[in-house]
């Protein structure tokens, strides 16, 4: 069904993550992994895009483009660099970013955990240890006092991907991280060499890991609801899985293991973040990589701007209608015209879901500025804005202006 306008107050924005943008996240496990000789990381995060110092400039730029919302994260490894020692100065740093967003009328969407954890935590057994949920809870508790005025908080980013990531790297057995890297490399190498790192090329999340993260999320939600006025959710990688004819039972299996348990845990939340990039087929041999001849993005994923609509519909079905925010959607490409095409079709998909009465509150593009794309490093560019890696000068691409125009008109441009 067609929709005449996007809802009033719709969030139009872009997302980033601490480890990928701040730079010098030296007390984190990811930083440690990057330093290991022979690491599977193409680059080291290093200064990243120096968001730690340039956050004000970035918020100003985002606002000047016409966007009204910004997703960024708080880095646990900075707030609690050693166990039990919470940094007042780092909490104040993040509070300044929140204050500035609020003062500028830019709605902050704050993530508390985005793949990276403190190195001390991981050395003590990390997410596999018996007290992981307590340790995460302590951190969340410490962050509560800086969240006043914030509406949207995500506890854990992509728990369904992270469950697998930490299984592969935990315990990060220092002093032998090289063995961990080898395991990661083996586990993550694409089966057909072209599928990219997505669920197709990763081992499945084990039930134990899934349940740990579900418990960590529930603990964080309890703490946040008791101590703040924020709306709590988490952000799920929804893979827009589609069955080949006759393989619906296999599809049901993959949906359960990869997504549904996490989405069902959202039913008690105030909102859920939907993150979609591509769509994957499930056939006789399970999850398939990009189909033969498909246009591939720099991440090795099939170009599927319709994936977002599929993901929103699936999320609404499984959660029973919990309000949704698109917290990530985008494309890794060096050809910005393809980013504009992709985003336009993805937003048309959002409009279709709104027309059918789905409760979608916002669209935050991944990502604002070309950043540290994990193992792929800096060459795989998802950004609306380019960055000079030496001067850190930001240059908006055509796609940034286009999304800003759409935002200024509350979606009128794509309806
Ligand atoms: C993650 C981001 C990542 C993006 C593109 C999501 O899985 O949350 O950190 O950069 O996808 O790969």
CSV table of N, CA, C and O in Angstrom, one decimal, residues 41-88:
chain,number,residue,atom,x,y,z
A,41,UNK,N,43.2,-9.0,10.3
A,41,UNK,CA,42.7,-7.6,10.0
A,41,UNK,C,43.6,-7.1,8.9
A,41,UNK,O,44.9,-7.1,9.0
A,42,UNK,N,43.0,-6.5,7.9
A,42,UNK,CA,43.8,-6.0,6.7
A,42,UNK,C,44.5,-4.7,7.2
A,42,UNK,O,45.7,-4.5,6.8
A,43,UNK,N,43.9,-3.9,8.0
A,43,UNK,CA,44.5,-2.7,8.6
A,43,UNK,C,44.5,-2.8,10.1
A,43,UNK,O,43.8,-3.6,10.6
A,44,UNK,N,45.2,-1.8,10.7
A,44,UNK,CA,44.9,-1.6,12.1
A,44,UNK,C,44.0,-0.4,12.2
A,44,UNK,O,44.1,0.5,11.4
A,45,UNK,N,43.2,-0.4,13.3
A,45,UNK,CA,42.2,0.8,13.4
A,45,UNK,C,43.0,2.1,13.6
A,45,UNK,O,42.6,3.1,13.1
A,46,UNK,N,44.1,2.0,14.4
A,46,UNK,CA,44.9,3.2,14.6
A,46,UNK,C,44.1,4.4,15.1
A,46,UNK,O,43.4,4.3,16.0
A,47,UNK,N,44.2,5.5,14.3
A,47,UNK,CA,43.5,6.7,14.7
A,47,UNK,C,42.0,6.7,14.2
A,47,UNK,O,41.3,7.6,14.5
A,48,UNK,N,41.7,5.6,13.5
A,48,UNK,CA,40.3,5.5,12.9
A,48,UNK,C,40.0,6.8,12.2
A,48,UNK,O,40.9,7.3,11.4
A,49,UNK,N,38.8,7.4,12.4
A,49,UNK,CA,38.6,8.7,11.8
A,49,UNK,C,38.6,9.8,12.8
A,49,UNK,O,38.1,10.9,12.6
A,50,UNK,N,39.3,9.5,13.9
A,50,UNK,CA,39.5,10.5,15.0
A,50,UNK,C,38.2,11.1,15.5
A,50,UNK,O,38.2,12.3,15.9
A,51,UNK,N,37.2,10.3,15.6
A,51,UNK,CA,35.9,10.7,16.1
A,51,UNK,C,36.1,11.1,17.6
A,51,UNK,O,35.3,12.0,18.1
A,52,UNK,N,37.0,10.5,18.2
A,52,UNK,CA,37.2,10.8,19.7
A,52,UNK,C,37.4,12.3,19.9
A,52,UNK,O,36.9,12.9,20.8
A,53,UNK,N,38.1,12.9,18.9
A,53,UNK,CA,38.3,14.4,19.0
A,53,UNK,C,37.4,15.2,18.1
A,53,UNK,O,37.2,16.4,18.3
A,54,UNK,N,36.9,14.6,17.0
A,54,UNK,CA,36.2,15.4,16.0
A,54,UNK,C,34.7,15.2,16.1
A,54,UNK,O,34.0,15.5,15.1
A,55,UNK,N,34.1,14.7,17.2
A,55,UNK,CA,32.7,14.4,17.3
A,55,UNK,C,31.9,15.6,17.0
A,55,UNK,O,30.8,15.5,16.4
A,56,UNK,N,32.3,16.8,17.5
A,56,UNK,CA,31.5,18.0,17.3
A,56,UNK,C,31.4,18.3,15.8
A,56,UNK,O,30.3,18.6,15.3
A,57,UNK,N,32.5,18.3,15.2
A,57,UNK,CA,32.5,18.6,13.7
A,57,UNK,C,31.6,17.6,13.0
A,57,UNK,O,30.9,18.0,12.1
A,58,UNK,N,31.6,16.3,13.4
A,58,UNK,CA,30.7,15.4,12.7
A,58,UNK,C,29.3,15.6,13.0
A,58,UNK,O,28.4,15.5,12.1
A,59,UNK,N,28.9,16.0,14.2
A,59,UNK,CA,27.5,16.3,14.5
A,59,UNK,C,27.1,17.5,13.7
A,59,UNK,O,26.0,17.6,13.2
A,60,UNK,N,27.9,18.5,13.7
A,60,UNK,CA,27.6,19.7,12.9
A,60,UNK,C,27.4,19.4,11.4
A,60,UNK,O,26.4,19.9,10.8
A,61,UNK,N,28.3,18.5,10.9
A,61,UNK,CA,28.1,18.2,9.5
A,61,UNK,C,26.8,17.4,9.3
A,61,UNK,O,26.1,17.7,8.3
A,62,UNK,N,26.6,16.4,10.1
A,62,UNK,CA,25.3,15.6,10.0
A,62,UNK,C,24.1,16.5,10.0
A,62,UNK,O,23.2,16.4,9.2
A,63,UNK,N,24.1,17.5,10.9
A,63,UNK,CA,23.0,18.4,11.0
A,63,UNK,C,22.9,19.3,9.8
A,63,UNK,O,21.8,19.5,9.3
A,64,UNK,N,24.0,19.8,9.3
A,64,UNK,CA,24.0,20.7,8.2
A,64,UNK,C,23.5,20.0,6.9
A,64,UNK,O,22.9,20.6,6.0
A,65,UNK,N,23.6,18.7,6.9
A,65,UNK,CA,23.1,18.0,5.7
A,65,UNK,C,21.6,17.8,5.7
A,65,UNK,O,21.0,17.5,4.7
A,66,UNK,N,21.0,18.0,6.9
A,66,UNK,CA,19.6,17.9,7.0
A,66,UNK,C,19.1,16.7,7.9
A,66,UNK,O,17.9,16.5,8.0
A,67,UNK,N,20.1,16.0,8.4
A,67,UNK,CA,19.7,14.8,9.2
A,67,UNK,C,19.4,15.2,10.6
A,67,UNK,O,19.9,16.2,11.1
A,68,UNK,N,18.5,14.4,11.3
A,68,UNK,CA,18.1,14.8,12.6
A,68,UNK,C,18.4,13.8,13.7
A,68,UNK,O,17.9,13.9,14.8
A,69,UNK,N,19.2,12.8,13.4
A,69,UNK,CA,19.5,11.7,14.3
A,69,UNK,C,20.8,11.1,14.1
A,69,UNK,O,21.3,11.0,13.0
A,70,UNK,N,21.5,10.8,15.2
A,70,UNK,CA,22.9,10.2,15.1
A,70,UNK,C,23.0,9.1,16.0
A,70,UNK,O,22.8,9.2,17.2
A,71,UNK,N,23.4,7.9,15.5
A,71,UNK,CA,23.7,6.8,16.4
A,71,UNK,C,25.2,6.7,16.5
A,71,UNK,O,26.0,6.6,15.6
A,72,UNK,N,25.6,6.7,17.8
A,72,UNK,CA,27.0,6.4,18.1
A,72,UNK,C,27.1,5.6,19.4
A,72,UNK,O,26.0,5.2,19.9
A,73,UNK,N,28.2,5.2,19.8
A,73,UNK,CA,28.3,4.2,20.9
A,73,UNK,C,29.2,4.7,22.0
A,73,UNK,O,30.0,5.7,21.9
A,74,UNK,N,29.0,4.1,23.2
A,74,UNK,CA,29.8,4.3,24.3
A,74,UNK,C,30.7,3.1,24.4
A,74,UNK,O,30.3,2.0,24.2
A,75,UNK,N,32.0,3.3,24.6
A,75,UNK,CA,33.0,2.2,24.5
A,75,UNK,C,33.3,1.7,25.9
A,75,UNK,O,33.9,2.5,26.7
A,76,UNK,N,32.9,0.5,26.2
A,76,UNK,CA,33.1,-0.1,27.5
A,76,UNK,C,34.6,0.0,27.9
A,76,UNK,O,35.0,0.3,29.1
A,77,UNK,N,35.5,-0.3,27.0
A,77,UNK,CA,36.9,-0.4,27.3
A,77,UNK,C,37.5,1.0,27.7
A,77,UNK,O,38.5,1.0,28.3
A,78,UNK,N,36.8,2.0,27.3
A,78,UNK,CA,37.3,3.4,27.8
A,78,UNK,C,36.7,3.7,29.1
A,78,UNK,O,37.4,4.3,30.0
A,79,UNK,N,35.4,3.3,29.3
A,79,UNK,CA,34.7,3.7,30.5
A,79,UNK,C,35.3,2.8,31.7
A,79,UNK,O,35.3,3.3,32.8
A,80,UNK,N,35.6,1.6,31.4
A,80,UNK,CA,36.2,0.7,32.4
A,80,UNK,C,37.5,0.1,31.9
A,80,UNK,O,37.5,-1.1,31.6
A,81,UNK,N,38.5,0.9,31.8
A,81,UNK,CA,39.8,0.4,31.2
A,81,UNK,C,40.4,-0.8,32.0
A,81,UNK,O,41.1,-1.6,31.4
A,82,UNK,N,40.2,-0.8,33.3
A,82,UNK,CA,40.7,-2.0,34.1
A,82,UNK,C,39.5,-2.3,35.0
A,82,UNK,O,38.6,-1.5,35.3
A,83,UNK,N,39.4,-3.6,35.4
A,83,UNK,CA,38.2,-4.0,36.1
A,83,UNK,C,37.9,-3.2,37.3
A,83,UNK,O,38.7,-3.0,38.2
A,84,UNK,N,36.6,-2.7,37.3
A,84,UNK,CA,36.1,-2.0,38.5
A,84,UNK,C,36.5,-0.6,38.6
A,84,UNK,O,36.1,0.1,39.4
A,85,UNK,N,37.4,-0.1,37.7
A,85,UNK,CA,37.8,1.3,37.7
A,85,UNK,C,37.2,2.1,36.6
A,85,UNK,O,37.6,2.0,35.4
A,86,UNK,N,36.1,2.8,37.0
A,86,UNK,CA,35.3,3.5,36.0
A,86,UNK,C,35.9,4.9,35.8
A,86,UNK,O,36.2,5.6,36.8
A,87,UNK,N,36.1,5.3,34.6
A,87,UNK,CA,36.7,6.6,34.3
A,87,UNK,C,35.6,7.7,34.3
A,87,UNK,O,34.8,7.8,33.4
A,88,UNK,N,35.7,8.6,35.3
A,88,UNK,CA,34.8,9.7,35.3
A,88,UNK,C,35.0,10.6,34.1
A,88,UNK,O,34.1,11.2,33.5
